[in-house]
Amino acid sequence: MFGVGSGLIYKVSFGVILAKRFSVIFFPENDNKVRHFRIHGWMLRASLGFCLVFIGLFTFFAYSFFNLTIDNDELHHLRSETSQQRQTLYRLVADFEGVQQQMNDLVATEARVRQLANLETIPQGLPVAIGGLAKTDPTETVSAIQRQINKLQVDIELRRHSQENVRNLLNDHVSLRRATPKGWPTKGWLTSYFGMRKSPFTGRRVMHEGLDIAANTGTPVVATADGIVVRANYCPDYGKIVVIDHGYGYRTIFGHNSKLLVKTGQKIERGDMIAQVGNTGQSTGSHLHYEMRLNGVPIDPRKTL
Ligand SMILES: [Zn+2]
């Protein structure tokens, strides 16, 4: 049974829907006249079916509209993100070109340094510029940047080796300069030069292999270059003697000292005090005998004073 009172449905049971025919009775409050309608079962079922289809379609379209709105938002978001990434990419390309330019400047400076140091220039070239790719295909640009970065890394490694090369050479120059005897070994005045002279002891002409610098006993004697003391003792000819090996074939010899201030094996820097002037060994007065040898051969120290 299906009853309607005051226009409101108050009871529906599922089995009723399958009935062939229905009676709908109205009991208006202000009117004593009862209204009675008959409707067919198929009409009710058709109405229900229509309602269900309508609800289904409504849900489907509402859902699609909702999804479409979300997709649209996402599309906007992605578009804006892509645009930002593209801008970032352009900036990266510009920055990268800047780095390449700096690298070019460095290479030019390095070439100049190598030229000054009389070193061969490095034959390998620089990476090719990547300008112009950015506005065509971002993917292509990214892989182009990657390739250029790889080349740049190789080039940086090359530059590192080259600079190490230059640094070693300069270090060698510095070491050689510090190892080459230079300046006066004591404060005094020259009394005998390098070369043949009449011996004050035998009267015969003999080779004088160094310079004699007259100075008061006790006057400091200093090393004229960096090196290592290879001898610091007494011998009959030179008296109290100091021999310094400077490397690069150079040795200096200091004779007739009154006092030795260094020991064999001691590392010495130019200007270090090594002895005091004296009159020991075969000597006719207080003076320093200063001798210089290059690869074992005595050379005139005068031009180094
Ligand atoms: Zn001498």
Coordinates of C-alpha atoms and ligand atoms in Angstrom, one line a residue:
M1 CA 0.0 0.0 0.0
F2 CA 1.1 3.5 -0.7
G3 CA -0.4 6.4 1.4
V4 CA 0.0 10.2 1.1
G5 CA -1.3 12.5 3.9
S6 CA -1.2 16.3 3.8
G7 CA 0.8 16.1 0.6
L8 CA 3.7 14.2 2.3
I9 CA 4.8 10.6 1.6
Y10 CA 5.0 8.9 5.0
K11 CA 5.5 5.2 4.1
V12 CA 7.1 3.3 1.2
S13 CA 8.0 -0.3 1.1
F14 CA 10.1 -1.9 -1.7
G15 CA 7.6 -4.6 -2.6
V16 CA 5.0 -1.9 -3.4
I17 CA 7.0 -0.7 -6.4
L18 CA 6.2 -3.9 -8.2
A19 CA 2.5 -3.4 -7.8
K20 CA 0.4 -2.9 -11.0
R21 CA -1.6 0.0 -9.9
F22 CA -1.7 2.5 -7.0
S23 CA -4.2 4.7 -5.3
V24 CA -3.2 8.1 -4.1
I25 CA -5.6 9.6 -1.6
F26 CA -5.4 13.2 -0.4
F27 CA -7.1 14.4 2.8
P28 CA -7.0 18.3 2.6
E29 CA -7.3 19.9 6.1
N30 CA -9.6 22.7 5.2
D31 CA -11.8 20.6 2.9
N32 CA -13.8 17.6 3.8
K33 CA -13.7 16.3 0.2
V34 CA -11.3 13.4 -0.1
R35 CA -9.3 13.3 -3.4
H36 CA -8.6 10.0 -5.0
F37 CA -6.1 9.3 -7.9
R38 CA -5.1 6.2 -9.5
I39 CA -1.8 5.7 -11.2
H40 CA -0.2 2.8 -13.0
G41 CA 2.8 1.0 -11.6
W42 CA 4.9 1.5 -14.7
M43 CA 4.4 5.3 -14.3
L44 CA 5.9 5.2 -10.8
R45 CA 8.7 3.0 -12.0
A46 CA 9.4 5.2 -15.0
S47 CA 9.5 8.3 -12.7
L48 CA 11.8 6.5 -10.3
G49 CA 14.0 5.4 -13.2
F50 CA 14.1 8.9 -14.7
C51 CA 15.1 10.3 -11.2
L52 CA 17.9 7.7 -10.9
V53 CA 19.2 8.5 -14.5
F54 CA 19.0 12.2 -13.7
I55 CA 20.9 11.8 -10.4
G56 CA 23.5 9.6 -12.1
L57 CA 24.0 12.1 -15.0
F58 CA 24.1 15.0 -12.6
T59 CA 26.7 13.2 -10.4
F60 CA 28.7 12.3 -13.6
F61 CA 28.7 15.9 -14.9
A62 CA 29.4 17.4 -11.5
Y63 CA 32.3 15.1 -11.0
S64 CA 33.7 15.8 -14.5
F65 CA 33.3 19.5 -14.0
F66 CA 35.1 19.3 -10.7
N67 CA 38.0 17.3 -12.3
L68 CA 38.1 19.7 -15.3
T69 CA 38.5 22.6 -12.9
I70 CA 41.3 20.8 -11.1
D71 CA 43.0 19.9 -14.4
N72 CA 42.7 23.4 -15.5
D73 CA 44.3 24.7 -12.3
E74 CA 47.1 22.2 -12.7
L75 CA 47.6 23.1 -16.3
H76 CA 48.0 26.8 -15.3
H77 CA 50.4 25.8 -12.6
L78 CA 52.4 23.7 -14.9
R79 CA 52.5 26.4 -17.6
S80 CA 53.8 28.9 -15.1
E81 CA 56.3 26.4 -13.7
T82 CA 57.6 25.6 -17.3
S83 CA 57.9 29.3 -18.0
Q84 CA 59.9 29.8 -14.8
Q85 CA 62.1 26.8 -15.6
R86 CA 62.7 28.2 -19.1
Q87 CA 63.7 31.6 -17.6
T88 CA 66.0 29.8 -15.2
L89 CA 67.5 27.9 -18.1
Y90 CA 68.2 31.1 -20.0
R91 CA 69.8 32.6 -16.9
L92 CA 71.9 29.4 -16.5
V93 CA 73.0 29.6 -20.2
A94 CA 74.0 33.3 -19.7
D95 CA 75.9 32.5 -16.5
F96 CA 77.6 29.6 -18.2
E97 CA 78.7 31.8 -21.0
G98 CA 80.0 34.2 -18.4
V99 CA 82.1 31.4 -16.9
Q100 CA 83.4 30.5 -20.3
Q101 CA 84.4 34.1 -20.9
Q102 CA 86.2 34.2 -17.5
M103 CA 87.9 30.9 -18.5
N104 CA 89.0 32.6 -21.8
D105 CA 90.5 35.5 -19.8
L106 CA 92.3 33.0 -17.5
V107 CA 93.7 31.1 -20.5
A108 CA 94.9 34.4 -22.1
T109 CA 96.7 35.4 -18.8
E110 CA 98.2 32.0 -18.4
A111 CA 99.5 32.0 -22.0
R112 CA 101.2 35.4 -21.2
V113 CA 102.7 33.9 -18.0
R114 CA 103.9 30.9 -19.9
Q115 CA 105.4 33.1 -22.5
L116 CA 107.2 35.2 -19.8
A117 CA 108.5 31.9 -18.2
N118 CA 109.6 30.6 -21.6
L119 CA 107.3 27.6 -21.4
E120 CA 105.5 26.1 -24.3
T121 CA 101.8 27.0 -24.7
I122 CA 99.2 24.4 -24.3
P123 CA 97.8 23.4 -27.7
Q124 CA 94.3 22.3 -26.6
G125 CA 91.5 24.7 -27.4
L126 CA 88.6 25.9 -25.4
P127 CA 85.0 24.6 -25.4
V128 CA 82.9 26.1 -28.2
A129 CA 80.3 28.8 -27.1
I130 CA 76.7 27.5 -26.7
G131 CA 74.8 30.8 -27.3
G132 CA 71.7 30.6 -29.5
L133 CA 70.5 27.2 -28.4
A134 CA 68.5 28.3 -25.4
K135 CA 65.5 29.6 -27.3
T136 CA 65.0 26.7 -29.6
D137 CA 64.6 23.5 -27.6
P138 CA 65.2 23.4 -23.8
T139 CA 66.0 19.7 -23.8
E140 CA 68.6 20.2 -26.4
T141 CA 69.9 23.2 -24.5
V142 CA 70.3 21.1 -21.3
S143 CA 72.2 18.4 -23.0
A144 CA 74.4 21.0 -24.8
I145 CA 75.1 22.7 -21.4
Q146 CA 76.0 19.2 -20.0
R147 CA 78.4 18.6 -22.9
Q148 CA 80.0 22.0 -22.5
I149 CA 80.3 21.5 -18.7
N150 CA 82.2 18.2 -19.4
K151 CA 84.5 20.0 -21.8
L152 CA 85.0 22.8 -19.3
Q153 CA 85.9 20.3 -16.6
V154 CA 88.6 18.7 -18.9
D155 CA 89.9 22.2 -19.6
I156 CA 90.1 23.1 -15.9
E157 CA 92.1 20.0 -15.3
L158 CA 94.4 21.0 -18.1
R159 CA 94.8 24.5 -16.7
R160 CA 95.5 23.0 -13.2
H161 CA 98.4 20.9 -14.7
S162 CA 99.7 23.8 -16.6
Q163 CA 99.7 26.1 -13.5
E164 CA 101.4 23.4 -11.5
N165 CA 104.0 23.4 -14.2
V166 CA 104.5 27.1 -14.0
R167 CA 104.6 27.1 -10.2
N168 CA 107.3 24.4 -10.2
L169 CA 109.3 26.4 -12.7
L170 CA 109.0 29.6 -10.6
N171 CA 109.8 27.6 -7.4
D172 CA 112.9 26.3 -9.3
H173 CA 113.8 29.9 -10.2
V174 CA 113.3 31.0 -6.6
S175 CA 115.4 28.1 -5.3
L176 CA 118.1 28.7 -7.8
R177 CA 118.2 32.4 -6.9
R178 CA 118.4 31.6 -3.2
A179 CA 121.1 29.0 -3.8
T180 CA 123.3 31.3 -5.9
P181 CA 125.9 33.0 -3.8
K182 CA 125.5 36.8 -3.7
G183 CA 126.9 39.7 -1.6
W184 CA 129.7 40.2 0.8
P185 CA 130.4 37.4 3.3
T186 CA 131.9 39.9 5.8
K187 CA 132.5 43.6 6.3
G188 CA 136.0 44.4 5.2
W189 CA 138.1 45.4 2.2
L190 CA 139.6 43.3 -0.6
T191 CA 143.4 42.7 -0.2
S192 CA 143.9 39.9 -2.6
Y193 CA 142.0 38.9 -5.8
F194 CA 141.2 35.7 -7.7
G195 CA 144.0 34.6 -10.0
M196 CA 147.7 34.1 -10.3
R197 CA 149.8 35.8 -7.6
K198 CA 153.1 35.5 -5.8
S199 CA 152.7 33.3 -2.7
P200 CA 153.5 35.2 0.5
F201 CA 155.0 31.9 1.9
T202 CA 157.0 30.4 -1.0
G203 CA 157.5 33.5 -3.2
R204 CA 156.4 31.4 -6.3
R205 CA 153.5 32.4 -8.5
V206 CA 150.5 30.2 -7.6
M207 CA 146.8 30.3 -8.3
H208 CA 144.8 32.2 -5.7
E209 CA 141.4 30.5 -5.9
G210 CA 139.4 33.1 -3.9
L211 CA 139.2 36.5 -2.5
D212 CA 140.9 37.8 0.6
I213 CA 138.8 40.2 2.6
A214 CA 140.7 41.9 5.5
A215 CA 138.7 42.4 8.6
N216 CA 139.2 42.6 12.4
T217 CA 139.3 39.3 14.2
G218 CA 135.8 38.4 15.5
T219 CA 134.0 40.2 12.6
P220 CA 130.9 38.1 11.7
V221 CA 131.1 35.9 8.6
V222 CA 127.7 35.2 6.9
A223 CA 126.5 32.7 4.4
T224 CA 126.0 34.2 0.9
A225 CA 123.3 31.7 -0.2
D226 CA 121.0 29.0 1.2
G227 CA 122.6 25.6 1.6
I228 CA 123.9 22.9 3.9
V229 CA 127.2 22.9 5.8
V230 CA 129.3 20.1 4.5
R231 CA 132.4 20.9 6.4
A232 CA 133.1 22.8 9.6
N233 CA 136.5 21.9 11.1
Y234 CA 140.2 22.7 11.1
C235 CA 142.8 22.0 8.3
P236 CA 146.4 23.2 8.1
D237 CA 146.0 25.4 5.0
Y238 CA 142.6 27.0 5.5
G239 CA 142.7 27.0 9.3
K240 CA 139.2 26.9 10.8
I241 CA 137.1 26.3 7.7
V242 CA 133.4 26.2 6.7
V243 CA 132.3 24.7 3.4
I244 CA 128.6 25.2 2.3
D245 CA 126.9 23.2 -0.5
H246 CA 124.2 25.3 -2.1
G247 CA 123.0 22.7 -4.7
Y248 CA 122.9 23.5 -8.4
G249 CA 126.7 22.8 -8.4
Y250 CA 127.6 25.8 -6.1
R251 CA 129.9 25.6 -3.0
T252 CA 131.4 28.4 -1.0
I253 CA 134.5 28.1 1.3
F254 CA 135.3 30.3 4.2
G255 CA 138.9 30.0 5.6
H256 CA 141.2 31.3 8.4
N257 CA 138.3 31.9 10.8
S258 CA 138.9 32.4 14.5
K259 CA 135.7 30.7 15.5
L260 CA 133.2 28.4 13.8
L261 CA 129.4 28.9 14.6
V262 CA 128.0 26.0 12.6
K263 CA 128.2 22.3 12.4
T264 CA 128.4 19.8 9.5
G265 CA 124.9 18.9 8.2
Q266 CA 123.4 22.2 9.4
K267 CA 120.9 23.9 7.1
I268 CA 121.8 27.5 6.4
E269 CA 120.0 30.4 4.9
R270 CA 121.6 33.4 3.2
G271 CA 122.7 35.9 5.9
D272 CA 123.0 33.4 8.7
M273 CA 126.2 33.9 10.8
I274 CA 128.5 31.0 10.3
A275 CA 131.9 32.0 11.7
Q276 CA 134.1 34.9 12.9
V277 CA 137.0 36.3 11.0
G278 CA 140.4 35.2 12.2
N279 CA 144.0 34.3 11.3
T280 CA 144.1 30.5 11.6
G281 CA 145.9 28.2 9.1
Q282 CA 148.4 29.5 6.5
S283 CA 147.6 33.2 7.0
T284 CA 149.6 36.4 7.3
G285 CA 147.0 38.5 9.1
S286 CA 143.3 38.7 10.2
H287 CA 141.3 38.1 7.0
L288 CA 138.6 35.9 5.4
H289 CA 139.6 33.7 2.5
Y290 CA 136.3 33.5 0.5
E291 CA 136.2 30.9 -2.3
M292 CA 133.4 29.9 -4.7
R293 CA 133.2 26.7 -6.8
L294 CA 130.8 25.8 -9.5
N295 CA 130.8 22.0 -10.3
G296 CA 134.1 21.8 -8.4
V297 CA 135.9 24.5 -10.5
P298 CA 137.0 27.7 -8.6
I299 CA 135.3 30.8 -10.0
D300 CA 135.9 34.5 -9.3
P301 CA 133.4 35.5 -6.6
R302 CA 134.1 39.2 -7.2
K303 CA 131.2 39.7 -9.6
T304 CA 128.8 38.3 -7.0
L305 CA 129.7 40.7 -4.3
Ligands
ZN1 ZN 143.2 33.7 0.3

